[in-house]
Amino acid sequence: MDVLICSSLAALEAFVMVVARSRAHHDNLPGVQMGCILFVIQYLLLKYYRVFLYHKYFSPLRHIPGPTDNHFFFGQSIRKFKADTTTSLYVKWMRDYPKGHLLRYISFANTEVLVPTSVNAVREILQTQCYSSQKSPGWRRMVKEMAGDGVLIMEFDRHRHHRKMLNSSFSPANIRKLEPLLKSKAIETCQLFDRAIAANEDGRTGVIDCADCFTKTTLDIMGMAVLGIDLGNLKKTGFDGQGKANETDAEFGFLKAYEIVFAPGTLGKTLMFINGFVPIRWLPVQANREFLFATSWLDDYITKLLRTERAKIKTAMDSGKYESSDSRDLLTFLIEESMPGAPAEGIADSEIVGDVLQFMVAGHETSAVMLSWCLYIIAEKPDIQAKLREEIAAPGNSITYGELEKLKYLDNFIKESLRVYPPASGTFRQTAVDMSISGIHIPKGTLIDLIASVPQLNPTIWGDDAEEVDPTRWDRLSGDQLSPYASVAFLQGPRICIGKTLATMEMKIILAELVRNFRILRVERPFTVRNPGFSIRPDGLEVRFERIAT
C-alpha cells in the first residue's frame, strides 16, 4: 500500500513539475528520473513516519498500557526471542498492567500489537466479533509453509464451508468410535514404560523423556485417525544400556520430518523467529534446506496417498462394490466428500492435503505437550497423583471411557492442567475492519496476540493463587471464572478447536492407564521450554517412575 501511495504521488508530482518547467523554458530532468527521485524521498519519509513517529505521537492506541522498555527498532521482539518461554513475557506484562481489557506492546519495526487480558475482551475477539479479524499475514504464511493450505488458516466463508464439512467427522459420536484405538495406544505407551524399566540398571525404575514419548503416542494415534496408517513409532522405540530411548527404524518418516520442522537447531530457531516477520526461507543455508526437504516430503507423501486412495475408492464405486464405513479415517472421509455429487465436490487436492497435514500437526503436537505437562504436575504434586489413582482405580481393572467421563477429579485435573499449562503458544490475528473491543476503537490492520496464558493466569480472574495447580478450584468457580472465555486453551466460539473432544478423550484414557500402572516418582533434571515455537513444549522433561505391584 505504501508503495502504491508513494508511486502515485511521485508520478503526479513529476508530471506537474515537468509541465511547469517546460512552460518556463527551464531544462528538465527526464520525467521518469524525476519520478523515481520523488518516489524514493517520499517512501523513506513515509516509512520514517510509520516506524518512528506514528506509534509514539499519532496512534489512537498509544494510550493503552504496556511495556515501555522498547528497542528503538525491534520493540519487544528480541526480549520475546530470549524469554524463558513463548508466553512468559506476555504473562509478566499482564501482571505489570492488571487493570483494563487490553495491553499494548511494540514489535518488529515498532508495529503495535494488542493483547486481550480480560474475559470480555477475549469474548469479543473469539465470539462477538469473530469474523472482524483474521489470521495475521506472518502467522498464516508460516503455518502454510509448515502444514499447507488447510482449515486452520482459512478465513470467512471459506473457513465456514470447510468447518461445516469437517464437523460431522469430529462429532462426539464419531470420536467415541476411536476409543479402541486410544486404548491400544495407551497400552503400547505402558509397554514403552516397561521397556524403559527393563533397560535401567536397577531394573526397578525407568526414565522417559515426556515430550519424546508422548509425541510418538499421539503421532501414532493421528496416523490411524487421519490417514488410516499405523506409523508404529511406539513399537520402534527401544532403550540403550544407559536407559536412553533410541530408534530401531532409520527410515525417514513423519517423526523425523516433524523433528526437523519443529525442533531445529539454534540457526533453525533463529530463522523460524525472523521468518515470522520477514520471509527468509529462500536463503541458501542448511537449516532452510532441511526445513524445505521435510515439508516437501510431508506434502508429497500425503498427495501420493490421496491419489492412491481416491483411485481405489473410485474403482470400487464404479464397480458398485464400495461401502462407506462410519469409522473411516479423515482422509477417506474427505475423499468421499469430494467425489462427484458429494457435498464438497470440486474441492482442490491442495485443500485436502492442507486439512490432513494440519490435523496431523496440531493433533499430535498439542496432545503430546498436554500429556507432558500432566506428568510434570503428577511428579511434582504427589497428593494430586494419589487422588487421581484412588479415583481411577475405583471402577476396577477394565475402565470404559463412559466410566472415565464420570470421574470428577480426573476431569478437574485435565481442566486445571490446561489452564496453568495451555499447550499452544497462542493465536495471532489482525483486524479486518475497524472494530471496537471493550469500548476501545481498534483500527483496521491492527495485530492482536491472543495468548491463552494471559486470561488463564490473570489474578483478577482466578485469584492470587492463579499460578498454583489446584484441581478442586473447578468445584467452586465464581464471577468471571464461570465464563467459558476465562479458560481458552482450545479457544471458543466459531473457531473453537474442532479436535477438543478427541484431545480430551485421548488425555483421559492415556493418563488413566499410566496412573493405574505406574507411580511417577520425580522430575529427573531441569528442563527448558521451547522458544520460539507454536506450542509450549517442555524440552528435556524427564521423569522417573516405577511400576505399581499388582
Coordinates of C-alpha atoms in Angstrom, one line a residue:
M1 CA 0.0 0.0 0.0
D2 CA 2.8 2.4 0.9
V3 CA 4.5 1.7 -2.5
L4 CA 1.2 2.4 -4.3
I5 CA 0.7 5.6 -2.5
C6 CA 4.2 6.9 -3.0
S7 CA 4.4 5.9 -6.6
S8 CA 1.1 7.5 -7.4
L9 CA 2.1 10.8 -5.7
A10 CA 5.5 10.7 -7.4
A11 CA 4.0 10.2 -10.8
L12 CA 1.6 13.1 -10.4
E13 CA 4.2 15.4 -8.9
A14 CA 6.7 14.6 -11.7
F15 CA 4.1 15.3 -14.3
V16 CA 3.2 18.7 -12.8
M17 CA 6.9 19.7 -12.4
V18 CA 7.7 18.7 -16.0
V19 CA 4.8 20.7 -17.4
A20 CA 5.6 23.7 -15.2
R21 CA 9.3 23.7 -16.1
S22 CA 8.6 23.3 -19.8
R23 CA 6.3 26.3 -19.8
A24 CA 9.0 28.3 -18.0
H25 CA 11.5 27.1 -20.6
H26 CA 13.8 25.6 -18.0
D27 CA 15.9 22.5 -18.6
N28 CA 14.2 19.4 -17.3
L29 CA 15.2 16.2 -15.7
P30 CA 13.6 13.3 -17.6
G31 CA 10.2 12.7 -16.2
V32 CA 11.0 9.1 -15.2
Q33 CA 14.2 10.1 -13.4
M34 CA 12.4 12.8 -11.5
G35 CA 9.5 10.5 -10.6
C36 CA 12.0 7.9 -9.2
I37 CA 13.7 10.5 -7.1
L38 CA 10.4 11.8 -5.7
F39 CA 9.3 8.2 -5.0
V40 CA 12.4 7.4 -3.0
I41 CA 12.2 10.6 -1.0
Q42 CA 8.5 10.2 -0.2
Y43 CA 8.8 6.5 0.5
L44 CA 11.6 7.0 3.0
L45 CA 9.7 9.8 4.7
L46 CA 6.5 7.8 4.9
K47 CA 8.4 4.8 6.4
Y48 CA 10.2 7.0 8.9
Y49 CA 6.7 8.3 10.0
R50 CA 5.2 4.9 10.3
V51 CA 8.2 3.3 12.0
F52 CA 9.5 6.0 14.3
L53 CA 6.7 8.6 14.8
Y54 CA 3.2 7.0 14.4
H55 CA 3.2 4.7 17.4
K56 CA 4.6 7.4 19.7
Y57 CA 2.6 10.5 18.7
F58 CA -0.3 9.7 16.4
S59 CA -1.7 6.2 17.0
P60 CA -5.1 6.0 18.6
L61 CA -3.8 3.0 20.6
R62 CA -0.8 4.9 22.2
H63 CA -2.7 5.4 25.5
I64 CA -3.3 1.7 26.1
P65 CA -0.9 0.5 28.9
G66 CA 2.0 -1.8 28.1
P67 CA 5.8 -2.3 28.4
T68 CA 7.9 0.8 27.7
D69 CA 11.4 -0.7 27.7
N70 CA 11.5 -1.0 23.9
H71 CA 14.4 -1.3 21.5
F72 CA 14.4 1.7 19.1
F73 CA 13.5 -0.6 16.1
F74 CA 12.8 -4.1 17.3
G75 CA 10.5 -3.1 20.2
Q76 CA 10.0 -6.2 22.4
S77 CA 10.9 -8.7 19.7
I78 CA 14.4 -9.5 20.9
R79 CA 13.2 -9.9 24.5
K80 CA 10.5 -12.3 23.3
F81 CA 13.1 -14.4 21.5
K82 CA 15.3 -14.5 24.6
A83 CA 12.5 -15.2 27.1
D84 CA 12.2 -18.5 29.0
T85 CA 9.1 -19.5 27.1
T86 CA 7.0 -18.2 24.3
T87 CA 4.4 -16.8 26.7
S88 CA 6.4 -15.7 29.8
L89 CA 6.7 -12.1 28.7
Y90 CA 3.0 -11.8 28.0
V91 CA 2.2 -13.1 31.5
K92 CA 4.7 -10.6 33.0
W93 CA 3.1 -7.7 31.2
M94 CA -0.3 -8.9 32.3
R95 CA 0.9 -8.8 35.9
D96 CA 2.5 -5.4 35.4
Y97 CA -0.7 -4.0 34.0
P98 CA -3.5 -6.0 35.6
K99 CA -6.3 -3.4 35.1
G100 CA -8.2 -2.9 31.9
H101 CA -9.1 -5.1 29.0
L102 CA -6.1 -4.8 26.7
L103 CA -2.4 -4.2 26.8
R104 CA -0.2 -2.9 24.0
Y105 CA 3.4 -3.8 23.1
I106 CA 5.7 -2.8 20.3
S107 CA 7.1 -5.4 18.0
F108 CA 9.4 -5.5 15.0
A109 CA 9.7 -2.2 13.1
N110 CA 7.7 -0.6 16.0
T111 CA 4.5 -2.3 15.0
E112 CA 1.8 -2.1 17.6
V113 CA 0.3 -5.3 18.9
L114 CA -2.7 -5.7 21.3
V115 CA -3.1 -8.5 23.9
P116 CA -6.6 -9.1 25.4
T117 CA -6.3 -9.6 29.2
S118 CA -10.0 -9.7 30.3
V119 CA -12.8 -12.2 29.8
N120 CA -14.8 -9.5 28.0
A121 CA -12.1 -8.7 25.5
V122 CA -11.4 -12.4 24.8
R123 CA -15.2 -13.0 24.2
E124 CA -15.4 -10.1 21.7
I125 CA -12.5 -11.5 19.7
L126 CA -13.5 -15.1 19.7
Q127 CA -17.3 -14.9 19.6
T128 CA -19.0 -11.5 19.3
Q129 CA -16.7 -10.2 16.5
C130 CA -15.0 -13.4 15.5
Y131 CA -15.0 -12.6 11.7
S132 CA -13.9 -9.0 12.2
S133 CA -10.4 -10.3 12.4
Q134 CA -8.3 -12.8 10.6
K135 CA -5.0 -14.7 11.0
S136 CA -2.1 -12.3 10.8
P137 CA -0.2 -12.5 7.5
G138 CA 3.1 -13.6 9.1
W139 CA 1.5 -16.4 11.1
R140 CA -0.6 -17.5 8.2
R141 CA 2.4 -17.7 5.9
M142 CA 4.4 -19.7 8.5
V143 CA 1.6 -22.2 9.0
K144 CA 1.1 -22.6 5.3
E145 CA 4.8 -23.3 4.8
M146 CA 4.8 -25.9 7.5
A147 CA 1.4 -27.6 7.0
G148 CA -0.2 -26.5 3.8
D149 CA -3.5 -24.6 3.0
G150 CA -6.0 -26.1 5.4
V151 CA -8.9 -25.1 7.6
L152 CA -6.5 -23.7 10.2
I153 CA -5.6 -20.7 8.1
M154 CA -8.8 -20.3 6.2
E155 CA -11.0 -17.2 6.8
F156 CA -14.6 -16.0 6.4
D157 CA -16.8 -18.0 4.0
R158 CA -14.0 -20.4 3.1
H159 CA -13.5 -21.2 6.7
R160 CA -17.2 -21.7 7.4
H161 CA -17.5 -24.0 4.4
H162 CA -14.6 -26.2 5.5
R163 CA -15.6 -26.2 9.1
K164 CA -19.2 -27.3 8.2
M165 CA -17.8 -30.1 6.0
L166 CA -15.5 -31.4 8.8
N167 CA -17.9 -31.1 11.7
S168 CA -19.6 -34.5 11.1
S169 CA -16.3 -36.3 11.1
F170 CA -15.5 -34.8 14.5
S171 CA -18.9 -35.3 16.1
P172 CA -18.9 -36.8 19.6
A173 CA -20.4 -40.0 18.3
N174 CA -17.7 -40.5 15.7
I175 CA -14.9 -39.6 18.2
R176 CA -16.2 -42.2 20.6
K177 CA -15.6 -44.8 17.9
L178 CA -11.9 -44.1 18.4
E179 CA -11.9 -45.5 21.9
P180 CA -10.4 -48.9 21.0
L181 CA -7.6 -47.1 19.1
L182 CA -6.8 -44.8 22.0
K183 CA -6.8 -47.7 24.5
S184 CA -4.5 -49.8 22.3
K185 CA -2.0 -46.9 22.1
A186 CA -2.3 -46.2 25.8
I187 CA -1.3 -49.9 26.4
E188 CA 1.6 -49.5 23.9
T189 CA 2.7 -46.5 25.9
C190 CA 2.7 -48.5 29.1
Q191 CA 4.8 -51.2 27.3
L192 CA 7.3 -48.5 26.4
F193 CA 7.5 -47.5 30.1
D194 CA 8.1 -51.2 30.9
R195 CA 11.0 -51.4 28.4
A196 CA 12.5 -48.3 30.0
I197 CA 12.4 -50.0 33.4
A198 CA 13.9 -53.2 31.9
A199 CA 16.8 -51.2 30.3
N200 CA 17.6 -49.4 33.6
E201 CA 20.5 -50.7 35.8
D202 CA 18.3 -51.1 38.9
G203 CA 15.6 -53.0 37.0
R204 CA 13.0 -51.3 39.2
T205 CA 12.6 -47.8 37.9
G206 CA 12.8 -46.2 34.5
V207 CA 13.2 -42.7 33.0
I208 CA 11.5 -41.3 29.9
D209 CA 11.5 -38.0 28.1
C210 CA 7.9 -37.0 28.3
A211 CA 7.6 -34.9 25.2
D212 CA 9.5 -37.5 23.1
C213 CA 7.4 -40.4 24.4
F214 CA 4.1 -38.8 24.0
T215 CA 4.9 -37.4 20.6
K216 CA 5.2 -41.0 19.4
T217 CA 2.0 -41.9 21.1
T218 CA -0.1 -39.1 19.7
L219 CA 1.6 -39.3 16.2
D220 CA 0.6 -43.0 16.1
I221 CA -2.9 -42.1 17.1
M222 CA -3.2 -39.4 14.4
G223 CA -1.7 -41.7 11.8
M224 CA -4.6 -44.1 12.3
A225 CA -7.3 -41.5 12.9
V226 CA -6.3 -39.2 10.0
L227 CA -4.5 -41.5 7.5
G228 CA -5.7 -45.0 8.4
I229 CA -2.0 -46.0 8.8
D230 CA -0.3 -47.3 12.0
L231 CA 3.0 -45.4 11.9
G232 CA 4.4 -47.7 14.7
N233 CA 6.6 -45.2 16.4
L234 CA 6.0 -46.6 19.8
K235 CA 6.9 -50.2 18.8
K236 CA 10.0 -49.0 17.0
T237 CA 11.4 -47.3 20.2
G238 CA 13.9 -49.2 22.3
F239 CA 16.4 -48.2 25.0
D240 CA 20.2 -48.4 25.1
G241 CA 22.3 -49.6 28.0
Q242 CA 22.0 -46.2 29.8
G243 CA 18.2 -46.3 29.6
K244 CA 18.1 -43.7 26.8
A245 CA 15.4 -44.1 24.1
N246 CA 16.7 -44.9 20.6
E247 CA 15.0 -45.6 17.2
T248 CA 15.2 -49.0 15.7
D249 CA 14.0 -47.7 12.3
A250 CA 16.3 -45.4 10.4
E251 CA 13.9 -44.8 7.6
F252 CA 12.8 -41.1 7.1
G253 CA 9.1 -40.6 8.2
F254 CA 6.7 -38.4 9.9
L255 CA 8.5 -38.4 13.2
K256 CA 11.8 -37.2 11.7
A257 CA 10.1 -34.7 9.4
Y258 CA 8.4 -33.1 12.3
E259 CA 11.6 -33.0 14.4
I260 CA 13.2 -31.0 11.6
V261 CA 10.3 -28.7 11.2
F262 CA 9.5 -28.0 14.9
A263 CA 12.8 -28.8 16.7
P264 CA 15.6 -27.3 14.7
G265 CA 18.9 -26.2 16.0
T266 CA 19.9 -22.7 17.1
L267 CA 20.2 -21.4 13.5
G268 CA 16.9 -23.0 12.6
K269 CA 15.1 -21.4 15.6
T270 CA 16.5 -18.0 14.7
L271 CA 15.3 -18.4 11.1
M272 CA 11.9 -19.5 12.3
F273 CA 11.7 -16.4 14.5
I274 CA 12.8 -14.0 11.8
N275 CA 10.5 -15.7 9.2
G276 CA 7.6 -14.6 11.3
F277 CA 8.3 -11.0 10.3
V278 CA 10.2 -11.3 7.0
P279 CA 10.1 -14.2 4.5
I280 CA 13.6 -15.8 4.6
R281 CA 13.0 -19.5 3.7
W282 CA 14.7 -18.7 0.3
L283 CA 18.1 -18.2 1.9
P284 CA 20.5 -20.9 0.8
V285 CA 21.5 -22.2 4.3
Q286 CA 21.5 -25.8 5.6
A287 CA 18.7 -25.2 8.1
N288 CA 16.4 -23.9 5.4
R289 CA 17.3 -26.8 3.1
E290 CA 16.4 -29.3 5.8
F291 CA 13.1 -27.4 6.5
L292 CA 12.2 -27.4 2.8
F293 CA 13.1 -31.1 2.4
A294 CA 10.9 -32.1 5.4
T295 CA 7.9 -30.0 4.4
S296 CA 8.2 -31.2 0.8
W297 CA 8.4 -34.8 1.9
L298 CA 5.2 -34.4 4.0
D299 CA 3.3 -32.7 1.2
D300 CA 4.4 -35.3 -1.4
Y301 CA 3.6 -38.3 0.9
I302 CA 0.0 -37.0 1.6
T303 CA -0.5 -36.1 -2.0
K304 CA 0.5 -39.5 -3.3
L305 CA -1.6 -41.2 -0.6
L306 CA -4.6 -39.1 -1.5
R307 CA -4.3 -40.0 -5.2
T308 CA -3.9 -43.7 -4.4
E309 CA -6.8 -43.9 -2.1
R310 CA -9.0 -41.8 -4.4
A311 CA -8.3 -44.2 -7.3
K312 CA -9.2 -47.2 -5.1
I313 CA -12.5 -45.6 -3.9
K314 CA -13.4 -44.5 -7.4
T315 CA -12.8 -48.0 -8.8
A316 CA -14.9 -49.6 -6.1
M317 CA -17.7 -47.0 -6.6
D318 CA -17.7 -47.6 -10.4
S319 CA -18.0 -51.4 -9.8
G320 CA -20.7 -50.9 -7.2
K321 CA -18.7 -52.6 -4.5
Y322 CA -17.8 -49.6 -2.4
E323 CA -19.2 -49.5 1.1
S324 CA -18.6 -46.4 3.3
S325 CA -17.7 -47.1 6.9
D326 CA -18.8 -45.0 9.8
S327 CA -15.4 -45.4 11.4
R328 CA -13.4 -44.3 8.4
D329 CA -10.2 -42.2 8.7
L330 CA -10.3 -38.4 8.0
L331 CA -8.5 -38.8 4.6
T332 CA -11.1 -41.3 3.4
F333 CA -13.9 -39.1 4.7
L334 CA -12.5 -36.1 2.7
I335 CA -12.1 -38.1 -0.4
E336 CA -15.7 -39.3 -0.2
E337 CA -16.9 -35.8 0.4
S338 CA -15.0 -34.6 -2.7
M339 CA -16.4 -37.2 -5.1
P340 CA -18.9 -36.1 -7.9
G341 CA -22.3 -35.4 -6.4
A342 CA -20.9 -35.2 -2.8
P343 CA -21.2 -32.1 -0.7
A344 CA -17.6 -30.9 -1.3
E345 CA -17.4 -31.8 -5.0
G346 CA -14.7 -29.8 -6.6
I347 CA -12.6 -29.2 -3.6
A348 CA -8.9 -28.8 -4.6
D349 CA -6.4 -31.5 -3.8
S350 CA -4.2 -28.9 -2.2
E351 CA -7.0 -28.1 0.3
I352 CA -7.5 -31.8 1.2
V353 CA -3.7 -32.2 1.7
G354 CA -3.7 -29.0 3.8
D355 CA -6.5 -30.2 6.0
V356 CA -4.8 -33.6 6.5
L357 CA -1.4 -32.1 7.2
Q358 CA -2.8 -29.5 9.7
F359 CA -4.7 -32.1 11.6
M360 CA -1.6 -34.3 11.7
V361 CA 0.5 -31.5 13.1
A362 CA -2.0 -29.9 15.5
G363 CA -3.5 -33.2 16.6
H364 CA -0.2 -34.8 17.7
E365 CA 1.9 -31.9 18.9
T366 CA -0.6 -30.2 21.2
S367 CA -1.8 -33.5 22.7
A368 CA 1.8 -34.6 23.4
V369 CA 2.5 -31.3 25.1
M370 CA -0.7 -31.6 27.2
L371 CA 0.3 -35.1 28.4
S372 CA 3.8 -34.0 29.2
W373 CA 2.7 -31.2 31.5
C374 CA 0.2 -33.5 33.1
L375 CA 3.0 -35.9 34.0
Y376 CA 5.1 -33.0 35.3
I377 CA 2.3 -31.9 37.6
I378 CA 1.8 -35.5 38.8
A379 CA 5.5 -35.8 39.5
E380 CA 5.6 -32.5 41.4
K381 CA 2.4 -33.0 43.3
P382 CA 2.2 -36.4 45.0
D383 CA -1.1 -35.5 46.6
I384 CA -2.7 -34.9 43.2
Q385 CA -1.2 -38.2 41.9
A386 CA -2.6 -40.1 44.9
K387 CA -6.1 -38.7 44.5
L388 CA -6.1 -39.5 40.8
R389 CA -5.0 -43.0 41.4
E390 CA -7.6 -43.5 44.1
E391 CA -10.4 -42.3 41.8
I392 CA -9.2 -44.1 38.7
A393 CA -8.8 -47.4 40.5
A394 CA -12.3 -47.4 41.8
P395 CA -14.1 -48.8 38.8
G396 CA -11.9 -51.9 38.6
N397 CA -9.5 -53.4 36.2
S398 CA -11.3 -52.6 33.0
I399 CA -12.4 -49.0 32.6
T400 CA -14.5 -47.7 29.7
Y401 CA -14.4 -44.2 28.6
G402 CA -18.0 -43.8 29.8
E403 CA -16.7 -44.6 33.3
L404 CA -13.8 -42.2 32.9
E405 CA -16.2 -39.4 32.0
K406 CA -17.9 -39.7 35.4
L407 CA -14.6 -39.2 37.3
K408 CA -14.9 -35.7 38.6
Y409 CA -11.4 -35.2 40.0
L410 CA -9.8 -36.5 36.7
D411 CA -12.0 -34.1 34.8
N412 CA -11.0 -31.2 37.1
F413 CA -7.3 -32.2 36.8
I414 CA -7.5 -32.1 33.0
K415 CA -9.1 -28.6 33.1
E416 CA -6.6 -27.3 35.6
S417 CA -3.6 -28.7 33.7
L418 CA -4.9 -26.9 30.5
R419 CA -5.5 -23.7 32.5
V420 CA -2.0 -23.5 34.0
Y421 CA -0.1 -25.1 31.1
P422 CA -2.1 -24.5 27.8
P423 CA -0.4 -26.4 25.0
A424 CA -0.4 -23.8 22.2
S425 CA 1.6 -20.6 22.4
G426 CA -1.4 -18.5 21.2
T427 CA -3.4 -17.4 18.1
F428 CA -2.3 -14.4 16.2
R429 CA -4.8 -12.2 14.4
Q430 CA -5.2 -8.9 12.5
T431 CA -8.3 -6.8 12.4
A432 CA -10.0 -7.0 9.0
V433 CA -12.2 -3.9 9.7
D434 CA -12.3 -1.1 12.1
M435 CA -13.7 -2.6 15.3
S436 CA -14.3 -1.8 19.0
I437 CA -13.1 -4.0 21.8
S438 CA -14.4 -3.2 25.3
G439 CA -15.2 0.3 24.1
I440 CA -11.8 0.9 22.7
H441 CA -11.6 1.8 18.9
I442 CA -9.2 -0.6 17.1
P443 CA -8.2 0.5 13.5
K444 CA -8.3 -2.0 10.6
G445 CA -4.9 -3.8 10.3
T446 CA -4.1 -3.9 14.0
L447 CA -2.3 -7.0 15.2
I448 CA -3.8 -9.0 18.1
D449 CA -2.0 -11.7 20.0
L450 CA -4.5 -13.9 21.9
I451 CA -2.4 -15.8 24.4
A452 CA -4.3 -18.3 26.5
S453 CA -2.0 -18.0 29.5
V454 CA -2.9 -14.3 29.9
P455 CA -6.5 -14.7 31.0
Q456 CA -5.9 -18.1 32.5
L457 CA -3.2 -16.9 34.9
N458 CA -4.8 -13.5 35.5
P459 CA -5.1 -12.9 39.3
T460 CA -8.0 -10.6 38.7
I461 CA -10.0 -13.5 37.3
W462 CA -8.5 -16.6 39.1
G463 CA -7.3 -15.0 42.4
D464 CA -3.9 -14.6 43.9
D465 CA -3.2 -18.3 43.6
A466 CA -3.8 -18.3 39.8
E467 CA -0.5 -19.9 39.0
E468 CA -1.0 -22.7 41.5
V469 CA -2.3 -26.1 40.3
D470 CA -5.5 -26.8 42.3
P471 CA -8.0 -29.2 40.6
T472 CA -10.5 -28.5 43.3
R473 CA -10.9 -24.9 42.2
W474 CA -13.3 -26.1 39.5
D475 CA -15.8 -27.1 42.2
R476 CA -16.1 -23.5 43.4
L477 CA -16.0 -21.3 40.4
S478 CA -17.5 -17.8 40.7
G479 CA -17.6 -14.5 38.8
D480 CA -15.6 -14.3 35.6
Q481 CA -14.3 -17.8 36.3
L482 CA -17.6 -19.2 35.2
S483 CA -17.2 -17.8 31.7
P484 CA -16.0 -20.1 29.0
Y485 CA -13.7 -17.3 27.9
A486 CA -11.7 -17.4 31.2
S487 CA -10.1 -20.6 30.0
V488 CA -9.4 -20.8 26.3
A489 CA -6.8 -23.4 25.7
F490 CA -9.0 -24.8 23.0
L491 CA -10.3 -21.3 22.0
Q492 CA -14.0 -20.7 22.0
G493 CA -16.7 -19.5 19.6
P494 CA -16.8 -20.4 15.8
R495 CA -13.1 -21.1 15.9
I496 CA -13.1 -23.5 18.9
C497 CA -10.7 -26.3 18.3
I498 CA -12.5 -28.9 16.3
G499 CA -10.4 -31.7 17.9
K500 CA -11.2 -30.7 21.5
T501 CA -13.4 -33.8 22.2
L502 CA -10.7 -36.1 20.8
A503 CA -7.9 -34.4 22.7
T504 CA -9.8 -34.6 26.0
M505 CA -10.7 -38.3 25.4
E506 CA -7.1 -39.0 24.5
M507 CA -5.7 -37.4 27.7
K508 CA -8.1 -39.2 30.0
I509 CA -7.6 -42.7 28.5
I510 CA -3.8 -42.4 28.4
L511 CA -3.5 -40.8 31.8
A512 CA -5.8 -43.4 33.3
E513 CA -3.6 -46.3 32.1
L514 CA -0.4 -44.6 33.2
V515 CA -1.6 -43.6 36.7
R516 CA -3.1 -47.1 37.3
N517 CA 0.1 -48.9 36.4
F518 CA 3.0 -46.6 37.3
R519 CA 4.0 -44.3 40.2
I520 CA 5.7 -41.2 38.9
L521 CA 8.5 -40.5 41.4
R522 CA 10.1 -37.3 40.4
V523 CA 11.4 -35.0 37.7
E524 CA 15.0 -36.1 37.0
R525 CA 16.6 -32.8 36.0
P526 CA 16.0 -29.2 35.0
F527 CA 14.4 -28.7 31.6
T528 CA 13.7 -25.9 29.1
V529 CA 10.6 -24.8 27.3
R530 CA 10.9 -24.5 23.5
N531 CA 11.1 -20.9 22.3
P532 CA 10.3 -19.9 19.6
G533 CA 7.6 -22.4 18.9
F534 CA 4.0 -23.0 18.1
S535 CA 3.5 -24.9 21.4
I536 CA 4.7 -24.6 24.9
R537 CA 6.7 -27.8 24.7
P538 CA 8.9 -28.8 27.7
D539 CA 12.2 -30.0 26.1
G540 CA 14.2 -32.4 28.2
L541 CA 11.4 -33.0 30.7
E542 CA 12.4 -36.5 32.1
V543 CA 10.5 -38.3 34.8
R544 CA 11.5 -41.3 36.9
F545 CA 8.8 -43.9 37.6
E546 CA 8.2 -47.4 38.9
R547 CA 5.6 -50.0 38.1
I548 CA 2.9 -50.5 40.8
A549 CA 2.8 -54.0 42.0
T550 CA -0.5 -55.8 41.3

